Amino acid sequence: MRAARPLLVNTDEIEIWPGGLLRARANHDARALSRARHVLRCKRDGRYLAADLPEGLLPLVQRLMREPGMDQALDALGAIPDHRRSGVDVVGTLPLTRLRDRLEALGLDDSYGERTGLPLVAEPAVLQLAGFDRYRRPLWLHPLAARAWQAMYHAANRDDIVLEAISGYRSHDYQLGIFGRKLARGQDVDEILTVNAAPGYSEHHSGRALDISAPEEPPAEESFEHSDAFRWLAAHAGEYGFVMSYPRDNPHGIVYEPWHWCLTG
């Protein structure tokens, strides 16, 4: 029987990672992470908050219980066995309330979605490990997309085509962090929006989208359309439920992205 793939359990402010996938940043963390069944990680800044050890929860920060979202994270930690038993065939999504509050702070409202035709995208409550990307980072996807990606990846291999994932799931906090850093450098929101989608409006938040390349191809470049990998995707990706979201002259005004594919349905 094939072993179940590791799960990332998602909450509004904290991610719960399976043990063994995060790198330690200090000797104390290294000892804890080497034994951890799970690691609680702050979505806002990437801090490791606690290690779930066989003997109990080990705080990795001072005043752990004052961290925003801890009660929700502890409830989610206790629910992990239920996710494993259910096989995560049905995955809920996180509420959009917190995101809307943060968009309002940036001066963004529903008019952005109306103007671009892009919907707000909720994050999945559970993600599944779908392998590793080009940079050996864990590739997290919605469980349905994880299975579809693996099937498509192996089918391409049988045709002597190597597909490389560049990135998969990205949290709202990840996109908000991009805006925060650019605002700190003196750019305004309108200027940032010419290059980056507003937080909450990327298909990557759903865990159903991934950026794809091939060995020796630069990441996220239009030149990908001339590769054998792209030609294979154009012919076969639909068999696995994936579509290219942003073709030329798409109605959203997004630049042509031959590397960006999303699981539909």
Short mmCIF file of C-alpha atoms in Angstrom, two decimals, residues 5-8 16-24 33-39 41 48 127-132 136-140:
data_model
loop_
_atom_site.label_atom_id
_atom_site.label_comp_id
_atom_site.label_asym_id
_atom_site.label_seq_id
_atom_site.Cartn_x
_atom_site.Cartn_y
_atom_site.Cartn_z
CA ARG A 5 1.91 11.99 1.23
CA PRO A 6 2.77 14.52 3.97
CA LEU A 7 0.23 17.26 4.67
CA LEU A 8 0.59 20.93 5.50
CA ILE A 16 1.61 23.34 10.59
CA TRP A 17 4.40 21.58 8.69
CA PRO A 18 5.24 17.87 8.92
CA GLY A 19 8.56 17.19 10.60
CA GLY A 20 11.71 16.82 8.54
CA LEU A 21 11.01 19.42 5.83
CA LEU A 22 12.16 22.66 7.47
CA ARG A 23 15.79 23.68 7.92
CA ALA A 24 16.98 24.75 11.35
CA LEU A 33 13.26 19.96 14.50
CA SER A 34 15.20 16.71 14.21
CA ARG A 35 12.66 15.05 16.54
CA ALA A 36 9.52 17.01 15.66
CA ARG A 37 6.42 15.33 14.32
CA HIS A 38 5.18 18.77 13.26
CA VAL A 39 6.45 22.34 13.31
CA ARG A 41 5.49 28.23 11.56
CA TYR A 48 9.35 28.70 13.87
CA LEU A 127 -2.17 21.12 1.26
CA GLN A 128 -0.31 18.02 0.15
CA LEU A 129 3.35 17.51 -0.67
CA ALA A 130 3.58 17.11 -4.45
CA GLY A 131 7.34 16.60 -4.60
CA PHE A 132 10.00 19.30 -4.75
CA ARG A 136 14.55 21.57 -3.84
CA ARG A 137 11.88 23.39 -1.88
CA PRO A 138 8.78 21.42 -0.87
CA LEU A 139 6.07 21.82 -3.49
CA TRP A 140 2.72 22.24 -1.73
#
